[in-house]
PDB file of C-alpha atoms in Angstrom:
ATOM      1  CA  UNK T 734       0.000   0.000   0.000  1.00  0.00           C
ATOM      2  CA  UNK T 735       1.244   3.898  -0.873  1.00  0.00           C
ATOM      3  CA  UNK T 736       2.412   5.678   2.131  1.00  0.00           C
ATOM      4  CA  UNK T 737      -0.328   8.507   0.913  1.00  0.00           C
ATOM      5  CA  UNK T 738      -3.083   5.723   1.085  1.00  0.00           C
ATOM      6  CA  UNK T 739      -2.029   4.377   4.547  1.00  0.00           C
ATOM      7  CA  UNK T 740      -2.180   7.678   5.792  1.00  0.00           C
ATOM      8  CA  UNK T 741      -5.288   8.695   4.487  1.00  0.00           C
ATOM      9  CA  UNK T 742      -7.677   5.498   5.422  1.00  0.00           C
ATOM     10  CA  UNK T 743      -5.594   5.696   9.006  1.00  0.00           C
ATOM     11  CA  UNK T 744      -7.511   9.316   9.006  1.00  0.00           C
ATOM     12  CA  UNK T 745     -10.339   8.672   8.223  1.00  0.00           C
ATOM     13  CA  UNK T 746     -10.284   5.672  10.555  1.00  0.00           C
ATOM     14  CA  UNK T 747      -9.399   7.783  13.543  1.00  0.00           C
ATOM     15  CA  UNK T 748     -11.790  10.935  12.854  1.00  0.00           C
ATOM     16  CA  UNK T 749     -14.596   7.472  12.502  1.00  0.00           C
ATOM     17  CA  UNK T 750     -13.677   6.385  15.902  1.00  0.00           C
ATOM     18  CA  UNK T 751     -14.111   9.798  17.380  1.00  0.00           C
ATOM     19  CA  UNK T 752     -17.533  10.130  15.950  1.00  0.00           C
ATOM     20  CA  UNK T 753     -18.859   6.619  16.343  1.00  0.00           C
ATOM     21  CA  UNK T 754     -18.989   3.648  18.924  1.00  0.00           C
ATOM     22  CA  UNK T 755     -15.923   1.599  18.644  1.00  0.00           C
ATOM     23  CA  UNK T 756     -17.997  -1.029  16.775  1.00  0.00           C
ATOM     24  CA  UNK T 757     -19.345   1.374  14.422  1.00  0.00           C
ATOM     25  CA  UNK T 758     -15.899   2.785  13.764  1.00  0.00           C
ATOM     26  CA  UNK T 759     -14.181  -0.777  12.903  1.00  0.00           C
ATOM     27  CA  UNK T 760     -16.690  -1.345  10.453  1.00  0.00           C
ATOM     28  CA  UNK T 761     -17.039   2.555   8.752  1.00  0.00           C
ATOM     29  CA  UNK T 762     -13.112   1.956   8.335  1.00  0.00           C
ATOM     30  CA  UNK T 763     -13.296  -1.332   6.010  1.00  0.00           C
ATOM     31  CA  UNK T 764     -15.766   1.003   3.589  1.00  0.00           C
ATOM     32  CA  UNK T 765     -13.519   2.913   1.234  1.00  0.00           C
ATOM     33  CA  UNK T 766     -15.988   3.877  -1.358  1.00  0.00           C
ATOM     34  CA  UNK T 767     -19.298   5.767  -0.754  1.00  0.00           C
ATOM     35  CA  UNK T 768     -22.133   4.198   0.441  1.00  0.00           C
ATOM     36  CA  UNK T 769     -24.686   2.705  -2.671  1.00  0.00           C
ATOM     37  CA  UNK T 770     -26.941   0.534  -0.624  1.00  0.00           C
ATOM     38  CA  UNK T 771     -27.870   1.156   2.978  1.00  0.00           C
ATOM     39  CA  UNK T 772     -29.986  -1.295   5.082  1.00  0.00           C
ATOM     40  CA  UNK T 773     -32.027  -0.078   7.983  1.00  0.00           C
ATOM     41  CA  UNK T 774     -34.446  -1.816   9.998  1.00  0.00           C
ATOM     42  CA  UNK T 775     -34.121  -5.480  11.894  1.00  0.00           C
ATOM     43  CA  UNK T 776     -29.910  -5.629  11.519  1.00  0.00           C
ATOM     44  CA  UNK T 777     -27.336  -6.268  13.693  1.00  0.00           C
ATOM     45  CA  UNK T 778     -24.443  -5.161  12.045  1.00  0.00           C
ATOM     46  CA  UNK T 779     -23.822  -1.637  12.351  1.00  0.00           C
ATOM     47  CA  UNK T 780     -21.652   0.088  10.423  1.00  0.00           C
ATOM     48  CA  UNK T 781     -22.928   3.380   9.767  1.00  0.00           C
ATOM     49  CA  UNK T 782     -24.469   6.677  12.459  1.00  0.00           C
ATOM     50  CA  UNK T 783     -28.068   7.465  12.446  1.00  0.00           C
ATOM     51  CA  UNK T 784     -30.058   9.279   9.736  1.00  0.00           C
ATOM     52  CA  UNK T 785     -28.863  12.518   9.527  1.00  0.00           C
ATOM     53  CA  UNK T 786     -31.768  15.031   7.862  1.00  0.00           C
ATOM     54  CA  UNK T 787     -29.182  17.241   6.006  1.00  0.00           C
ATOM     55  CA  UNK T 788     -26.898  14.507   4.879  1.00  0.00           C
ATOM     56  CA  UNK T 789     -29.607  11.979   4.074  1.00  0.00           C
ATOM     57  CA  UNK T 790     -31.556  14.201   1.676  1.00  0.00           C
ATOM     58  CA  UNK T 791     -32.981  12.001  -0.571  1.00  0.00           C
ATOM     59  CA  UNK T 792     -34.342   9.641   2.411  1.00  0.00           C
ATOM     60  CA  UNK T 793     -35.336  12.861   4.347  1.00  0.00           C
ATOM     61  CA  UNK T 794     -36.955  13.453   1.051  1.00  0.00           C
ATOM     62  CA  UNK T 795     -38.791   9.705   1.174  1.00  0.00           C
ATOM     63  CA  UNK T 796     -39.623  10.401   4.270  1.00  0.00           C
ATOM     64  CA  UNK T 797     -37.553   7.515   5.868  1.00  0.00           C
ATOM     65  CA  UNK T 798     -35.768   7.618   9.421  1.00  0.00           C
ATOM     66  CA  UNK T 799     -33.274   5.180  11.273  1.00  0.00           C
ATOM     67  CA  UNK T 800     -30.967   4.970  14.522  1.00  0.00           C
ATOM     68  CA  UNK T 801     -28.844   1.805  13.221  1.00  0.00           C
ATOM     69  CA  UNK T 802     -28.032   0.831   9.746  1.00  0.00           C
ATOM     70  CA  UNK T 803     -25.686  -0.889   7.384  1.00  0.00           C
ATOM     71  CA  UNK T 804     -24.231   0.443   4.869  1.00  0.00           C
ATOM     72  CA  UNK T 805     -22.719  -1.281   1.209  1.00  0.00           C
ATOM     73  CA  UNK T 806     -20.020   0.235  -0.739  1.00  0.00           C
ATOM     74  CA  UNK T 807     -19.280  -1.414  -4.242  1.00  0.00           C
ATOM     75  CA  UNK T 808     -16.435  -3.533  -2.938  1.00  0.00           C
ATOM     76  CA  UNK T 809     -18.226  -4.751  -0.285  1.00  0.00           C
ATOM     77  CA  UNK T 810     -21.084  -5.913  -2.302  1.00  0.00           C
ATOM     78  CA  UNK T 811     -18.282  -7.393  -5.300  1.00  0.00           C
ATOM     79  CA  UNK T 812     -16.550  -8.967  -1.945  1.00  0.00           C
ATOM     80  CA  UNK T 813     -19.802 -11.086  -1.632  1.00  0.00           C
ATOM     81  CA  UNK T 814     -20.457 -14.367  -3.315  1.00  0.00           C
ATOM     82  CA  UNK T 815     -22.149 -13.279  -6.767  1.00  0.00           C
ATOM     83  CA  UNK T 816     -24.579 -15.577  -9.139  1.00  0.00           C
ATOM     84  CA  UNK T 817     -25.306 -15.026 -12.554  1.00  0.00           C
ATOM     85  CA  UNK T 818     -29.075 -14.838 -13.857  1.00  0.00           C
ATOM     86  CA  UNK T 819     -30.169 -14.499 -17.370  1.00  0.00           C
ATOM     87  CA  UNK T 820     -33.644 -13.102 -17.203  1.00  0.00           C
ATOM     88  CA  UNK T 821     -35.656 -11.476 -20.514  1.00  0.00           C
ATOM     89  CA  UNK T 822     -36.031  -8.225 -19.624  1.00  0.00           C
ATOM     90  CA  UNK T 823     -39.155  -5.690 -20.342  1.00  0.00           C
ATOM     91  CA  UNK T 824     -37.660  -3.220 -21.752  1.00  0.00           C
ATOM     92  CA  UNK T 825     -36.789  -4.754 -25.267  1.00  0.00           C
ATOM     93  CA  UNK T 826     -37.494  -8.215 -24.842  1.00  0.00           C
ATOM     94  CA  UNK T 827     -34.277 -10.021 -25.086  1.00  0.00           C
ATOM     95  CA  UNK T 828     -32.068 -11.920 -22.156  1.00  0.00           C
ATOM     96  CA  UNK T 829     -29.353 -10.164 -20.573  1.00  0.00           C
ATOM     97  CA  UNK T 830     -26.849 -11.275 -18.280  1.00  0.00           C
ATOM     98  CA  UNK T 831     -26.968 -10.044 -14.721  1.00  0.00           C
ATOM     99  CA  UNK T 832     -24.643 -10.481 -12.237  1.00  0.00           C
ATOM    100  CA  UNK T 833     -24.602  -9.992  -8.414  1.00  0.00           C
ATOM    101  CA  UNK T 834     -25.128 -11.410  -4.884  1.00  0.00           C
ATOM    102  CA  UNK T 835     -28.241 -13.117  -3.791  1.00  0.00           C
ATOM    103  CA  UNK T 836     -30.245 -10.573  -1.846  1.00  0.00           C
ATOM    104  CA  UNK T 837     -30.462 -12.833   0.857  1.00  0.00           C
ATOM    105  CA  UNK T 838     -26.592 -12.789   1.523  1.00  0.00           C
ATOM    106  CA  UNK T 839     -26.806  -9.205   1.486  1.00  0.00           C
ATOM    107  CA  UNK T 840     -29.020  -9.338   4.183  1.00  0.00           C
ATOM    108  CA  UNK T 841     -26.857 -12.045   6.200  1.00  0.00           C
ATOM    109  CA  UNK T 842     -24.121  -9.676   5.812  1.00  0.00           C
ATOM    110  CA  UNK T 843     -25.687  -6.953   7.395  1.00  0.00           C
ATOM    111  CA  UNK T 844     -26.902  -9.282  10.191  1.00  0.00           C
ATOM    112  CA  UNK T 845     -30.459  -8.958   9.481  1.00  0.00           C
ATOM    113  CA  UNK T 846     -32.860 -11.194  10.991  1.00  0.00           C
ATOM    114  CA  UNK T 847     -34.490 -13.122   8.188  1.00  0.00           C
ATOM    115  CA  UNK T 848     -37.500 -15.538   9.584  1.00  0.00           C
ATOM    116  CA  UNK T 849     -39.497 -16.700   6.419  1.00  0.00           C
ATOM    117  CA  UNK T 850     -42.380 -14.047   7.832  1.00  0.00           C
ATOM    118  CA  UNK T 851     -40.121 -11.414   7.445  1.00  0.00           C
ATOM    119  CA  UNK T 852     -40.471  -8.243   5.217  1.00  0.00           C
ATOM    120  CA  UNK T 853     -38.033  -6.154   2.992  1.00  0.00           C
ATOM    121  CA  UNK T 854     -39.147  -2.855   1.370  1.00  0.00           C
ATOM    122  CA  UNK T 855     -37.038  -2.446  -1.595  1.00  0.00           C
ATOM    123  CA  UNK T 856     -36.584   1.707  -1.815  1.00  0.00           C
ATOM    124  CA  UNK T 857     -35.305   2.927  -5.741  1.00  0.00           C
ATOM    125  CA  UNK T 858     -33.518   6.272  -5.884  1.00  0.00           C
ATOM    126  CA  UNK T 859     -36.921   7.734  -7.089  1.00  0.00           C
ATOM    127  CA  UNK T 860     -39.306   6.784  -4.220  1.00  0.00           C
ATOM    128  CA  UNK T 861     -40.723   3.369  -5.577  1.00  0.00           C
ATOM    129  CA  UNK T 862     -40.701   0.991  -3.035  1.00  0.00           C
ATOM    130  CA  UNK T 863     -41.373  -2.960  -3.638  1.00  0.00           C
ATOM    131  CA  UNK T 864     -42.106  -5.360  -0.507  1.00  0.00           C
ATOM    132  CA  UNK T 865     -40.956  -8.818  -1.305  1.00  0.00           C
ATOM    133  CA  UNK T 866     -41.308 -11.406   1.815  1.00  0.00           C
ATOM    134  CA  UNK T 867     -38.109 -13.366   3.155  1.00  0.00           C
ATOM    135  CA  UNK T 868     -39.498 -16.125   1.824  1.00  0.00           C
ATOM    136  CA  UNK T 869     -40.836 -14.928  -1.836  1.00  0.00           C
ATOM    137  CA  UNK T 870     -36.969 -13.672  -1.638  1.00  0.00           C
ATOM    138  CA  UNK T 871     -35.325 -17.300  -1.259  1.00  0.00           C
ATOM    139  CA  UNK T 872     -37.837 -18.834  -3.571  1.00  0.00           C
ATOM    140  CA  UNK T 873     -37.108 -16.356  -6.583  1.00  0.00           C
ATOM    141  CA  UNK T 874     -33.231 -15.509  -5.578  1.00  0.00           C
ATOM    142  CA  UNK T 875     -33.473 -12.757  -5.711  1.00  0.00           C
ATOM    143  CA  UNK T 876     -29.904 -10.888  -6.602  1.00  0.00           C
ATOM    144  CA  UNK T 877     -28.611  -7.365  -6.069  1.00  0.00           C
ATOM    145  CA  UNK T 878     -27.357  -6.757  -9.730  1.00  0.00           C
ATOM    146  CA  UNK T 879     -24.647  -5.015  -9.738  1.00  0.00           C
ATOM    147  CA  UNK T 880     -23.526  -5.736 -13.619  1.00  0.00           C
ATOM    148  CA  UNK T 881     -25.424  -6.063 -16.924  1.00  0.00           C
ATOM    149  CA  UNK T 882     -24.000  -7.914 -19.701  1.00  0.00           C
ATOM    150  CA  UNK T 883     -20.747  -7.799 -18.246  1.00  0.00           C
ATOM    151  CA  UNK T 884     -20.917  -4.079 -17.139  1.00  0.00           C
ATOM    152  CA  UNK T 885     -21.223  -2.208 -13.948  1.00  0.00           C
ATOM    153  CA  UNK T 886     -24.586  -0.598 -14.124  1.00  0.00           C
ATOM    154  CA  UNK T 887     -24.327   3.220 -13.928  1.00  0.00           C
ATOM    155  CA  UNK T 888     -26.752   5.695 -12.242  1.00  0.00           C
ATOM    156  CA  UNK T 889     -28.701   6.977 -14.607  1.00  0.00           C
ATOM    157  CA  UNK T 890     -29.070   3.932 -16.426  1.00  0.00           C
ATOM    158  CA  UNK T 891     -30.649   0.372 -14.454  1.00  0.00           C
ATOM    159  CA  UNK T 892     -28.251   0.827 -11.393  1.00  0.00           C
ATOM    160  CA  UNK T 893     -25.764   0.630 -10.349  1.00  0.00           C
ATOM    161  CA  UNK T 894     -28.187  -1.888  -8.202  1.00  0.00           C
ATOM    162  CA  UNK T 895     -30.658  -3.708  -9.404  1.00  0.00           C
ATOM    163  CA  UNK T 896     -32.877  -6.225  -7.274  1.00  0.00           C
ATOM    164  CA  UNK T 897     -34.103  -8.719  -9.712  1.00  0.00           C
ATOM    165  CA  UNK T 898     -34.508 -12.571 -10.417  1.00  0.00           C
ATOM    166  CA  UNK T 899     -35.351 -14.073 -13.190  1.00  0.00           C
ATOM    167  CA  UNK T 900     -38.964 -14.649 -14.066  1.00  0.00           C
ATOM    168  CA  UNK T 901     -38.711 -17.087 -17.220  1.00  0.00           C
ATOM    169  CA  UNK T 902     -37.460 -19.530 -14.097  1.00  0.00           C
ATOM    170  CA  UNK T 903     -40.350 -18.748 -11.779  1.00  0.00           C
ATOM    171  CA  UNK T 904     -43.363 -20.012 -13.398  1.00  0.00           C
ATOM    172  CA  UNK T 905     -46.164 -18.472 -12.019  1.00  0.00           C
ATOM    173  CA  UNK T 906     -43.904 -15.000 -12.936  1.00  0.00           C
ATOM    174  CA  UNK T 907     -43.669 -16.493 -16.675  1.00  0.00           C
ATOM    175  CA  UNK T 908     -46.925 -17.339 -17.234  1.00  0.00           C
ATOM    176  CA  UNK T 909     -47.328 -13.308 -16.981  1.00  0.00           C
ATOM    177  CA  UNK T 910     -46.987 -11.085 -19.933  1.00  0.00           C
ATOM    178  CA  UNK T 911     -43.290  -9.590 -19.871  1.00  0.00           C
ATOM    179  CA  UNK T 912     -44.312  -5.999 -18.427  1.00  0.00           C
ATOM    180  CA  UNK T 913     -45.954  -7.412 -15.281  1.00  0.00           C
ATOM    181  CA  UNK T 914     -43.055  -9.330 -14.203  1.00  0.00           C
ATOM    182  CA  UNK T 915     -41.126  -7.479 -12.307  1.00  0.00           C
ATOM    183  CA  UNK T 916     -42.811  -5.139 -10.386  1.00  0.00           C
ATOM    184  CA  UNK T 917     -41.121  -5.962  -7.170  1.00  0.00           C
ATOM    185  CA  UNK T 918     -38.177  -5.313  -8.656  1.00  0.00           C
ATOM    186  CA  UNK T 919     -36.362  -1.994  -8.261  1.00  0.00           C
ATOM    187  CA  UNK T 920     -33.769  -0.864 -10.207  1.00  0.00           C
ATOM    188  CA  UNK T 921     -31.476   2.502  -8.829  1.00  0.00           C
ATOM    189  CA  UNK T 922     -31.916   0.364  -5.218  1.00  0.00           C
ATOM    190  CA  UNK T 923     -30.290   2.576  -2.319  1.00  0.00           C
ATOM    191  CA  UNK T 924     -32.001   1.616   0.449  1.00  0.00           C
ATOM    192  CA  UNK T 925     -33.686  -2.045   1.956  1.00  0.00           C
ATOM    193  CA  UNK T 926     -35.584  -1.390   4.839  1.00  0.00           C
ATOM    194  CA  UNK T 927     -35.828  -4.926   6.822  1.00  0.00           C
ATOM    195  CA  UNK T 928     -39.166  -5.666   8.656  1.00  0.00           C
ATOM    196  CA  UNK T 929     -38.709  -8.742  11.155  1.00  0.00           C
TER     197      UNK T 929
END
């Protein structure tokens, strides 16, 4: 590692301690890229402070509100196991290639609780919001796309998240006519919120 690098994450890892609870801290420290998903709700891995309402503007915005959450950068999410789906999509009808970790990992990595009962809102950069159960989750697998056809998704485009299975493999999805299938599934996804 540069000498510039060491110095600067050894920074920002002290001005984290100061701000945060020493378990907070260890885990803001391992993030070096800005957040692109953060999970609130039932999780027991904290990694990031409370909502802030000048910081947070697009969830002040949504109207959303947390004391604990987790928080993804893009390494951390590429650091995660990652399956490969090959869904037709709505948009022009053909298959693409997506490419990402199963959402439910995601979850497990943020130490959410995830009882089959369980709820997760799925929150898009422009206010939709999906809720897919735990178990509608596992059954469909769900992935957080994080490439398209061999491509990090861009914002502005489908991502650069994208929670989506694929619905030629999930028959009662199928049997649906292509623009119905994939309502719960949100692409720009920023935020998860988990319901226990």
């Amino acid at each position: 590692m540069k000498k510039r690098q060491f110095l600067g994450r050894a920074a920002l890892a002290g001005m984290a301690a100061a701000t945060l609870p020493a378990a907070q801290a260890a885990a803001t420290a391992n993030n070096a890229g800005p957040a692109l998903l953060t999970v609130t709700g039932a999780v027991g891995k904290v990694n990031r402070g409370r909502f802030d309402p000048v910081r947070d503007q697009m969830m002040f915005k949504q109207k959303l509100s947390f004391d604990k959450a987790h928080a993804f950068d893009f390494a951390a999410l590429a650091a995660l196991p990652a399956i490969t789906i090959q869904p037709t999509l709505e948009y022009d009808g053909k298959v693409h290639t997506l490419r990402g970790p199963l959402l439910l990992d995601v979850m497990k990595a943020a130490g959410a609780s995830l009882g089959d009962g369980g709820k997760l809102v799925l929150r898009a950069v422009d206010g939709y919001a999906a809720t897919v159960t735990v178990a509608q989750a596992r059954a469909q697998r769900t992935i957080v796309a994080t490439h398209l056809d061999g491509a990090a998704m861009a914002l502005g485009g489908l991502g650069p998240l994208w929670a989506i299975y694929d619905a030629d493999k999930v028959p009662e999805m199928a049997a649906k006519p292509l623009a119905e299938r994939f309502g719960s599934c949100p692409w720009a996804l920023y935020h998860i919120e988990v319901q226990a």
